[in-house]
Structure formats: structure tokens, C-alpha cells
CSV table of C-alpha atoms in Angstrom, one decimal:
chain,number,residue,atom,x,y,z
A,6,MET,CA,0.0,0.1,0.0
A,7,ALA,CA,1.2,3.5,-1.0
A,8,THR,CA,2.1,6.0,1.8
A,9,PHE,CA,-0.5,8.2,0.0
A,10,PRO,CA,-3.1,5.9,-1.3
A,11,ASN,CA,-5.6,6.9,-4.0
A,12,PRO,CA,-9.3,7.2,-3.4
A,13,GLY,CA,-11.5,4.5,-5.0
A,14,LEU,CA,-12.5,4.9,-8.5
A,15,ARG,CA,-16.0,5.3,-7.4
A,16,GLU,CA,-15.0,8.5,-5.3
A,17,ILE,CA,-13.4,10.3,-8.2
A,18,TYR,CA,-16.1,12.4,-9.9
A,19,ASP,CA,-14.0,14.7,-11.8
A,20,ARG,CA,-12.0,13.3,-14.8
A,21,ASP,CA,-9.8,16.4,-14.5
A,22,ASP,CA,-8.4,14.9,-11.2
A,23,LEU,CA,-6.6,12.2,-13.2
A,24,GLY,CA,-3.4,12.9,-15.2
A,25,THR,CA,-0.4,11.4,-17.0
A,26,ILE,CA,3.0,11.3,-15.4
A,27,TRP,CA,3.8,14.7,-17.0
A,28,GLU,CA,0.7,16.3,-15.4
A,29,ALA,CA,1.5,14.6,-12.1
A,30,ALA,CA,5.2,16.0,-12.3
A,31,ARG,CA,3.8,19.5,-13.1
A,32,VAL,CA,1.3,19.5,-10.2
A,33,ALA,CA,4.1,18.2,-7.7
A,34,GLY,CA,6.6,20.7,-9.2
A,35,VAL,CA,9.2,17.8,-9.9
A,36,LYS,CA,10.4,15.9,-13.0
A,37,PRO,CA,8.7,12.9,-14.3
A,38,GLY,CA,11.4,10.7,-13.1
A,39,THR,CA,10.7,11.8,-9.5
A,40,ILE,CA,7.2,10.5,-10.0
A,41,ARG,CA,8.6,7.2,-11.1
A,42,VAL,CA,10.9,7.1,-8.0
A,43,TRP,CA,7.9,7.8,-5.7
A,44,VAL,CA,6.0,4.9,-7.3
A,45,SER,CA,9.0,2.5,-6.9
A,46,ARG,CA,9.4,3.6,-3.4
A,47,GLY,CA,5.8,3.1,-2.4
A,48,LYS,CA,5.1,6.9,-1.8
A,49,ILE,CA,2.3,7.1,-4.6
A,50,GLU,CA,0.7,4.6,-7.0
A,51,PRO,CA,-0.9,4.9,-10.4
A,52,MET,CA,-4.8,4.5,-10.6
A,53,PRO,CA,-5.7,0.9,-11.6
A,54,ILE,CA,-7.1,1.8,-15.0
A,55,GLY,CA,-6.4,-0.6,-17.8
A,56,ASN,CA,-6.0,1.8,-20.7
A,57,GLY,CA,-2.2,1.0,-21.0
A,58,GLN,CA,-0.9,4.4,-19.8
A,59,PRO,CA,-0.7,4.8,-15.9
A,60,LEU,CA,-2.8,7.8,-14.5
A,61,TYR,CA,-2.4,9.4,-11.4
A,62,HIS,CA,-4.7,11.1,-8.9
A,63,LEU,CA,-3.5,14.6,-9.0
A,64,PRO,CA,-4.7,15.8,-5.6
A,65,THR,CA,-3.0,12.7,-4.2
A,66,VAL,CA,0.3,13.6,-6.0
A,67,GLU,CA,-0.2,17.2,-4.7
A,68,LYS,CA,-0.4,15.9,-1.0
A,69,ALA,CA,2.5,13.7,-1.6
A,70,ALA,CA,4.6,16.4,-2.9
A,71,GLN,CA,4.0,18.6,0.2
A,72,VAL,CA,5.9,16.0,2.4
A,73,LYS,CA,9.6,16.4,1.9
A,74,PRO,CA,11.9,13.7,3.1
A,75,GLY,CA,14.2,14.7,5.9
A,76,ARG,CA,16.8,13.3,8.1
A,77,PRO,CA,15.8,12.2,11.5
A,78,LYS,CA,16.8,14.6,14.2
A,79,ALA,CA,19.6,13.7,16.6
A,80,ALA,CA,18.6,13.2,20.2
């Protein structure tokens, strides 16, 4: 399960909330390669839509982009 899971397909009412990796990168302010890294590390996941091209829930990507990785603070 992703750190930032997608809503269920029935909970997505606006088609504009789904986008390609390029649109996801634009929303997050990162490069498409970063989106691929987030997917491989389990931070986000593409929507399970069987059209061949992965689509991303853009509001979820935007939330994930707001959380920056950081180093643990020393005690």
C-alpha cells in the first residue's frame, strides 16, 4: 500500500483529477523521473485503469509533494 493511497475509482467524480506522469510532475513541481521514483518507493501509486498508460490522482500527488523527506533529528 502506498504512503499516499488513491481514493477508490467510485470516489473520483472529476476526470480532471486524473493525469499522466507529465501532469503529475507538473502538479508536484518535480520531474517525471521523480514521480517514477515515488512509485517505486511506494510513496504514490498509479490508478488501476487498464488503458495502458498509468494515470495518477493529481490531488493525491499534490499531497505527497508537500511532504519532503528529511533526516531524523539527533537526540
